[in-house]
Every structure is written in structure tokens, then in C-alpha cells.
Amino acid sequence: MNFLWPQFLWLLAAVPLLVLLYVWLLRRKKKLALRYASLSIVREAMGVRQSVRRHIPPFLFLLAMVAMLIAAARPMAVVVLPSNQQTIILAMDVSGSMRAADVQPNRLVAAQEAAKAFLKDLPRHVKVGIVAFAGSANVAQLPTTNREDLVQAIDSFQLQRATATGNAIVVSLATLFPDAGIDIANFGPNGINSSNGNSNSSNRTRGVPLDQAGKPPPKEFTPVAPGSYTSAAIIMLTDGQRTTGVDPLDAAKVAAERGVRVYTVGIGTVDGETIGFEGWSMRVRLDEETLKAIANKTQAEYYYAGTAADLTKVYNTLSSRLTVEKKETEISALFALGAAVLALLSAGLSLLWFNRIL
């Protein structure tokens, strides 16, 4: 436990003085009792039980004072609290490989059903956005608390060719940070070519798009620790087989530099199966290695979902992980509440037993 105002803890030094004062008062009363003709009368009146009772209210009041003094020092402790994560982006693969039936009835339908179950379990105050990706990535639904709009967006998915997992991460980040200038155009074949990313940064003078003319340039970005941004997270569900677009590890690096965790959920089987689509066929397998690398780079976790039941279980796990967290917070109110309860209990017992307050 830490304290914001530790100097107030010096007031606890008064507690032993109060104990000594209480002992002195008891001895003073004892001396006064000697004036009675017979001490046996006093002992008979008091009794052992009555003698113990008289010390309980003062003891409770002393504990109340200690709790109040600790509260004045503003204690801080690590406690489990509802997470301050307010936005989750669900990046869902709608490429042709998601028609594979190694997860029944097929990967896409299983993913849709599990995503809707995930939304149902989330607290209503958490905003959720949907990014659908295949050969490109698009925002299917901007972050909202309206679960009906989210379900409608999920049900409207249409399968397309190719898979651009990196694009999905970039578009998700652009949705979370709309004013940061994150754009797929900033990613070249040799890595990140934007000052927003810190890798292979180019200092060449570039033209300003017409729609950006007159707008202030994006603020200078300073990378933060991976996983340190706790107001949002990305959950990407895919078979992980990138065939086009931005390198997903480059995109994961940008997410890590902004502190955003990218949880990856692998759907399908490692062996995969052969599927046919518009006159062509291909073998589709789960690329776990890439998905694990993305999660590790962003300080998140990878989950494997081989069946529809596993997928629902994974989403439920993510829901619980994303809505609670351990966080250092001030607990002065708890000590103040404890002090109030002890003080009231002390006064109540004193009134009940001795018809006086302490």
C-alpha cells in the first residue's frame, strides 16, 4: 500500500497517547472507588462480564480513529476494478477461406454466432466497432453501444477474395485514432514509411491531399509501452493466412507503439481443408505462427478455436478479460467508511450497555 499524503501518518503517533490517557482515567476511577466502604460492593456490581464490556466501545472508537487517520493519508492499493476500456474493435475475416467447413457449419457462420454471443455478454457501456477484411479492410460499423446495429453489421458479411490481416489492424487503429493520420498508404513494401510509425521513416517532402488542405498536420507521436493503452483493444478473428496487403507484423508494431493490444483468435484447423470458390480451389490452413507473433508483439494473447463451441468459449474469456483489471487506485473512501461504521458501532454499544456515549 502506498500513500499520497504519507506525512499524515505521523498523526498515528497520537494513538499510544490516547491509550495511555485511557489507562490513566481507569486508574483514576479506581482510586475514587477506594472511597467506598467496601470494595466488594463495587466488584459485585461490576462483575467480570461487565468489566470486559466497558472496554469494547472505547476500543472500537480507537480503531475508528486509526482508520480515519489512515484515510487522511490517502492510501493507494492495487484492486480489481471494472476496466476503463471503453472501445473494442472486432476485426473479422470475410475472405473466401472462411467458407471452410472444418468448423461447423463453416468458419464464417461460427465466427458470426460467437461474435454475437460476445456482444451479448459485454457491458452495455462498452463501445464496439466492426472491421471486415478480405483483400481490403473496411469499417462495417463505427464504434457504438447499439448492439442491434452491430448484429446487423455482422449478419451482412459477404465473402470476398484474398486476405489482408495487416490492413485489418491498420484500419482498426485508424478507427480508434481518427486524428492520428494512420493510413494504409503510409505502409510500403519495405516497412512503415510514415513518421507515425518509427520504422524506415522517410524525410522526403510529400504533397498534401486536397481533402487535407488547410488542416493542421498530425501531432508529433511519441511511442508508448506495448499494452499500456487501456482505453481500447482490438480482437482479430481470422485463419491468419495473409495473401495480400500490409505485413501484419508491421501493423502490429504500430499498434504496440500506441499501446493497443491486439488479441488474435485463430479459427479453423492447422491441417485445414480444400475449398472451391468461383471455379478455383485452394488448401486453407490456420497460420497460428503469425497470429501468435501479432499477439506477443502487442502484449496481448492468442486463442485457438478449432470448433464453434471453442470459439464461443474464447469470446467469453475475452469478455471477462476486457471488462475487469487490476489497477492502483485510491481507497481512502473505504477507510473512511470503516471508520464511520466503527464509530457508530462504538456509540451504539455504549448506549445499549451503559446508557451513555463512551
mmCIF file of N, CA, C and O in Angstrom, residues 1-2 75-81 325-331 334:
data_model
loop_
_atom_site.group_PDB
_atom_site.id
_atom_site.type_symbol
_atom_site.label_atom_id
_atom_site.label_comp_id
_atom_site.label_asym_id
_atom_site.label_seq_id
_atom_site.Cartn_x
_atom_site.Cartn_y
_atom_site.Cartn_z
ATOM 1 N N MET A 1 0.842 -1.194 0.000
ATOM 2 C CA MET A 1 0.000 0.000 0.000
ATOM 3 C C MET A 1 0.876 1.242 0.000
ATOM 4 O O MET A 1 1.841 1.336 0.754
ATOM 5 N N ASN A 2 0.544 2.194 -0.870
ATOM 6 C CA ASN A 2 1.248 3.480 -0.935
ATOM 7 C C ASN A 2 0.308 4.586 -0.451
ATOM 8 O O ASN A 2 -0.913 4.401 -0.401
ATOM 9 N N PRO A 75 -4.541 6.499 1.123
ATOM 10 C CA PRO A 75 -3.873 5.253 0.722
ATOM 11 C C PRO A 75 -4.212 4.838 -0.701
ATOM 12 O O PRO A 75 -5.316 5.077 -1.195
ATOM 13 N N MET A 76 -3.236 4.214 -1.373
ATOM 14 C CA MET A 76 -3.392 3.679 -2.726
ATOM 15 C C MET A 76 -3.109 2.184 -2.666
ATOM 16 O O MET A 76 -2.166 1.743 -2.010
ATOM 17 N N ALA A 77 -3.915 1.392 -3.369
ATOM 18 C CA ALA A 77 -3.707 -0.051 -3.389
ATOM 19 C C ALA A 77 -4.123 -0.599 -4.737
ATOM 20 O O ALA A 77 -4.922 0.013 -5.466
ATOM 21 N N VAL A 78 -3.566 -1.753 -5.104
ATOM 22 C CA VAL A 78 -3.928 -2.424 -6.350
ATOM 23 C C VAL A 78 -5.152 -3.297 -6.082
ATOM 24 O O VAL A 78 -5.099 -4.233 -5.294
ATOM 25 N N VAL A 79 -6.252 -2.953 -6.732
ATOM 26 C CA VAL A 79 -7.501 -3.693 -6.541
ATOM 27 C C VAL A 79 -8.089 -4.039 -7.899
ATOM 28 O O VAL A 79 -7.750 -3.444 -8.923
ATOM 29 N N VAL A 80 -8.971 -5.032 -7.907
ATOM 30 C CA VAL A 80 -9.657 -5.432 -9.142
ATOM 31 C C VAL A 80 -10.877 -4.536 -9.316
ATOM 32 O O VAL A 80 -11.751 -4.473 -8.457
ATOM 33 N N LEU A 81 -10.907 -3.836 -10.447
ATOM 34 C CA LEU A 81 -11.984 -2.899 -10.730
ATOM 35 C C LEU A 81 -12.519 -3.125 -12.140
ATOM 36 O O LEU A 81 -11.836 -3.740 -12.974
ATOM 37 N N GLU A 325 -9.894 -5.401 -14.526
ATOM 38 C CA GLU A 325 -8.438 -5.314 -14.494
ATOM 39 C C GLU A 325 -7.979 -4.925 -13.093
ATOM 40 O O GLU A 325 -8.738 -4.373 -12.305
ATOM 41 N N LYS A 326 -6.726 -5.254 -12.815
ATOM 42 C CA LYS A 326 -6.114 -4.824 -11.568
ATOM 43 C C LYS A 326 -5.521 -3.436 -11.777
ATOM 44 O O LYS A 326 -4.776 -3.215 -12.722
ATOM 45 N N LYS A 327 -5.860 -2.551 -10.886
ATOM 46 C CA LYS A 327 -5.447 -1.160 -11.075
ATOM 47 C C LYS A 327 -5.165 -0.521 -9.725
ATOM 48 O O LYS A 327 -5.879 -0.754 -8.751
ATOM 49 N N GLU A 328 -4.102 0.290 -9.673
ATOM 50 C CA GLU A 328 -3.803 1.024 -8.445
ATOM 51 C C GLU A 328 -4.759 2.205 -8.337
ATOM 52 O O GLU A 328 -4.839 3.039 -9.241
ATOM 53 N N THR A 329 -5.482 2.258 -7.241
ATOM 54 C CA THR A 329 -6.463 3.320 -7.067
ATOM 55 C C THR A 329 -6.510 3.757 -5.611
ATOM 56 O O THR A 329 -6.075 3.029 -4.717
ATOM 57 N N GLU A 330 -7.032 4.942 -5.383
ATOM 58 C CA GLU A 330 -7.119 5.460 -4.019
ATOM 59 C C GLU A 330 -8.275 4.789 -3.283
ATOM 60 O O GLU A 330 -9.379 4.669 -3.818
ATOM 61 N N ILE A 331 -8.017 4.328 -2.061
ATOM 62 C CA ILE A 331 -9.033 3.626 -1.274
ATOM 63 C C ILE A 331 -9.344 4.363 0.025
ATOM 64 O O ILE A 331 -9.750 3.756 1.016
ATOM 65 N N LEU A 334 -12.815 3.778 1.453
ATOM 66 C CA LEU A 334 -13.049 2.525 2.179
ATOM 67 C C LEU A 334 -12.667 2.666 3.655
ATOM 68 O O LEU A 334 -13.381 2.195 4.549
#
